[in-house]
Structure formats: C-alpha cells, structure tokens
Coordinates of C-alpha atoms in Angstrom, one line a residue:
M1 CA 18.8 -18.0 -14.1
D2 CA 17.1 -18.2 -10.8
G3 CA 13.8 -20.0 -11.2
A4 CA 14.6 -21.5 -14.6
V5 CA 12.8 -24.8 -15.3
I6 CA 14.1 -27.8 -17.1
A7 CA 11.0 -29.8 -18.2
P8 CA 11.1 -33.6 -18.0
G9 CA 12.9 -35.1 -21.0
T10 CA 14.3 -31.8 -22.3
K11 CA 17.7 -30.3 -22.8
F12 CA 18.9 -27.1 -21.1
S13 CA 21.6 -25.0 -22.8
L14 CA 23.4 -22.6 -20.4
N15 CA 24.5 -20.3 -23.3
E16 CA 20.9 -20.2 -24.7
K17 CA 19.5 -19.3 -21.3
V18 CA 22.1 -16.7 -20.3
G19 CA 22.7 -15.3 -23.8
E20 CA 25.6 -13.3 -25.1
R21 CA 27.6 -11.6 -22.5
T22 CA 27.5 -7.9 -23.3
R23 CA 27.9 -4.6 -21.4
E24 CA 24.3 -3.7 -22.3
R25 CA 23.1 -6.8 -20.6
G26 CA 25.0 -5.9 -17.4
F27 CA 28.2 -8.0 -17.9
V28 CA 31.5 -6.6 -16.9
A29 CA 35.1 -7.4 -17.8
A30 CA 36.9 -10.0 -15.6
P31 CA 39.8 -12.4 -16.2
A32 CA 39.2 -15.2 -18.8
I33 CA 41.6 -17.6 -20.4
V34 CA 42.1 -16.5 -24.0
G35 CA 44.7 -18.3 -26.1
G36 CA 46.3 -19.8 -23.0
E37 CA 46.7 -16.4 -21.3
L38 CA 44.5 -14.5 -18.8
E39 CA 43.0 -11.4 -20.2
D40 CA 40.0 -9.3 -19.2
Q41 CA 36.9 -10.1 -21.2
L42 CA 33.2 -9.3 -20.9
G43 CA 31.6 -12.1 -19.0
G44 CA 34.9 -13.4 -17.7
G45 CA 34.2 -15.3 -14.5
I46 CA 31.0 -16.8 -15.9
S47 CA 32.8 -20.1 -15.4
Q48 CA 32.2 -19.8 -11.6
F49 CA 28.5 -20.1 -12.3
S50 CA 29.0 -22.7 -15.0
T51 CA 31.1 -24.9 -12.7
T52 CA 28.7 -24.7 -9.9
L53 CA 25.8 -25.6 -12.2
F54 CA 27.9 -28.5 -13.6
N55 CA 28.5 -29.9 -10.2
S56 CA 24.8 -29.6 -9.2
A57 CA 23.9 -31.6 -12.3
W58 CA 26.8 -34.1 -11.8
F59 CA 25.7 -35.0 -8.3
A60 CA 22.0 -35.1 -9.3
G61 CA 23.0 -37.7 -11.8
L62 CA 21.6 -35.8 -14.7
P63 CA 23.1 -36.4 -18.1
I64 CA 25.6 -33.6 -19.0
L65 CA 25.6 -33.7 -22.8
E66 CA 28.1 -30.9 -23.4
H67 CA 30.7 -29.2 -21.3
Q68 CA 34.4 -28.3 -21.3
P69 CA 36.9 -27.8 -18.5
H70 CA 39.3 -24.9 -18.7
S71 CA 42.6 -25.3 -20.6
K72 CA 44.6 -24.3 -17.5
Y73 CA 43.8 -25.6 -14.0
I74 CA 42.2 -23.0 -11.7
S75 CA 42.8 -24.2 -8.1
R76 CA 39.4 -23.0 -6.7
Y77 CA 37.6 -25.6 -8.9
P78 CA 37.6 -29.4 -8.5
P79 CA 40.0 -30.8 -11.1
G80 CA 38.3 -32.3 -14.1
R81 CA 34.9 -31.4 -12.6
E82 CA 34.6 -27.9 -13.8
A83 CA 33.1 -26.1 -16.8
T84 CA 34.1 -23.0 -18.8
L85 CA 31.6 -21.2 -21.0
D86 CA 32.2 -19.1 -24.2
W87 CA 29.4 -17.6 -26.2
G88 CA 29.2 -19.2 -29.6
N89 CA 32.0 -21.7 -28.9
I90 CA 31.7 -23.6 -25.6
D91 CA 28.3 -24.5 -24.0
Q92 CA 27.1 -26.5 -21.2
V93 CA 24.0 -28.7 -22.0
I94 CA 22.2 -30.8 -19.4
R95 CA 19.3 -33.1 -20.0
N96 CA 16.5 -33.7 -17.5
D97 CA 16.1 -37.5 -17.7
T98 CA 13.5 -37.6 -14.8
D99 CA 9.7 -37.5 -14.9
A100 CA 9.6 -34.3 -12.9
P101 CA 10.6 -30.7 -13.7
V102 CA 13.9 -29.5 -12.4
V103 CA 14.0 -26.0 -11.0
I104 CA 17.3 -24.1 -10.9
R105 CA 17.7 -21.9 -7.8
V106 CA 20.6 -19.5 -7.6
A107 CA 21.9 -17.4 -4.6
T108 CA 24.9 -15.1 -4.6
T109 CA 26.9 -13.1 -2.2
G110 CA 29.8 -10.8 -2.9
T111 CA 32.1 -13.8 -2.8
S112 CA 30.1 -16.9 -3.6
V113 CA 27.5 -18.4 -5.9
T114 CA 25.2 -21.3 -5.0
V115 CA 23.2 -23.3 -7.5
A116 CA 20.6 -25.8 -6.3
L117 CA 18.5 -28.1 -8.4
Y118 CA 15.1 -28.9 -7.1
G119 CA 13.1 -31.8 -8.6
S120 CA 12.7 -35.5 -8.0
T121 CA 15.4 -38.1 -9.0
G122 CA 13.6 -40.8 -7.0
N123 CA 16.1 -43.0 -5.1
R124 CA 19.1 -42.0 -7.2
K125 CA 22.5 -42.1 -5.6
V126 CA 25.7 -40.7 -7.2
V127 CA 29.2 -41.8 -6.4
S128 CA 32.0 -39.6 -7.8
E129 CA 35.7 -40.5 -7.8
T130 CA 38.6 -38.4 -8.9
G131 CA 41.7 -40.3 -9.9
P132 CA 45.3 -39.2 -9.3
R133 CA 46.9 -36.4 -11.2
S134 CA 49.6 -37.5 -13.7
A135 CA 52.1 -34.9 -14.9
S136 CA 51.7 -33.6 -18.5
G137 CA 54.1 -31.1 -20.1
A138 CA 55.7 -28.1 -18.5
D139 CA 54.1 -25.3 -16.4
G140 CA 52.4 -27.7 -14.0
G141 CA 50.1 -29.3 -16.5
F142 CA 48.5 -32.6 -15.6
R143 CA 46.0 -35.2 -16.7
I144 CA 43.0 -36.2 -14.6
R145 CA 40.2 -38.7 -14.7
V146 CA 36.8 -38.3 -12.9
T147 CA 34.3 -41.1 -12.8
R148 CA 30.6 -40.8 -11.8
T149 CA 28.5 -43.9 -11.1
V150 CA 24.7 -43.4 -10.9
Y151 CA 22.5 -45.9 -9.0
D152 CA 18.7 -46.0 -9.0
D153 CA 17.1 -48.0 -6.2
G154 CA 20.4 -49.5 -5.5
R155 CA 20.9 -50.7 -9.1
K156 CA 23.8 -49.3 -11.2
T157 CA 22.2 -47.4 -14.1
G158 CA 25.2 -45.6 -15.6
T159 CA 28.9 -44.6 -15.4
N160 CA 30.5 -41.6 -16.9
T161 CA 34.2 -41.0 -17.1
L162 CA 35.6 -37.6 -17.8
R163 CA 39.3 -37.3 -18.9
W164 CA 41.0 -33.9 -19.2
T165 CA 44.5 -32.6 -19.7
Y166 CA 45.3 -29.2 -18.3
T167 CA 48.1 -27.3 -20.1
G168 CA 49.3 -25.5 -16.9
L169 CA 48.1 -23.6 -13.9
D170 CA 46.4 -20.2 -13.7

C-alpha cells in the first residue's frame, strides 16, 4: 500500500489494491467478527488499517463511496468513523475529487499503523461532529451519527452524515 497513487478523478478500492487475504500472501490469523462473534480469521485485524485509511480520507474531505463499520463496537476506534473490510463482501472505496494525484503513505510499528495522504486539496477544511450515543438493544449496543462538513475557500461544498447501529461491544 505504501506509495499507492489515486489519480485525479479516479476511484480507489482497498480490496482491489490489497487483494485476498491468504497465508501465501503473508497474512496471518487474527480476531475478526464473524456472525456476531470473534473468531480467528486470515487477515483479521485488517480493519485497523482500513479504519486509519478511512479517517485519513474523511479528514481530507475525499468522497468515501463505500465503507462499512463493524457490527460490534470496538473501543479503540472512533464510533461511527471506522471501517471493516472483508474480501468479496465489504470494501472501502474512495474517490479522488481533486486535480492532483493523492499518494498513500503507510508507516507501521509493532503496535501502530499510520496512514497519510499526500496531495493537494486546495483550501479545503473539514469539520467532523459525532453525535451522542443512543442505546439500542442489549449487550451495550448503540446508535451513532457522525457528520462531516467540507468547506472549500470558506464556502460549504458538502455535508455527509453517517448513521450506524452497533449490536454490542467487542
């Protein structure tokens, strides 16, 4: 992923770029939510990267055409502003709506992943607001709303509101 380029006006599919998570391609088993329960699965944990990329695109004001939060809330992620990934089922697709290429830079340590997007969004400013949690069902589930407002040169150019219901806690 490090050094991947999203050309101006094009879409970027995370699943297409990363490919199927297999042992032969270097992926290992880690916890994943399957059928509402945690179980080890090849590529489990890919959502840490997916969520970090999602937030980089969110705060760059890039259109996020496809993504899905987890079914259960995982406390290390910002509620409503996170993204799971599942080969063949759940993707994350971002569009570069700028006139410049966007370069994805990735750095990892044993305990962290950093994703930075380099390009030019002009004088774009992003304001993100997370609403209050409202209880939903048993097991600590809740509903959440996150709103992103994008400004270009001080003029409001778009608002996105994400709504999600978590069925419980991890």
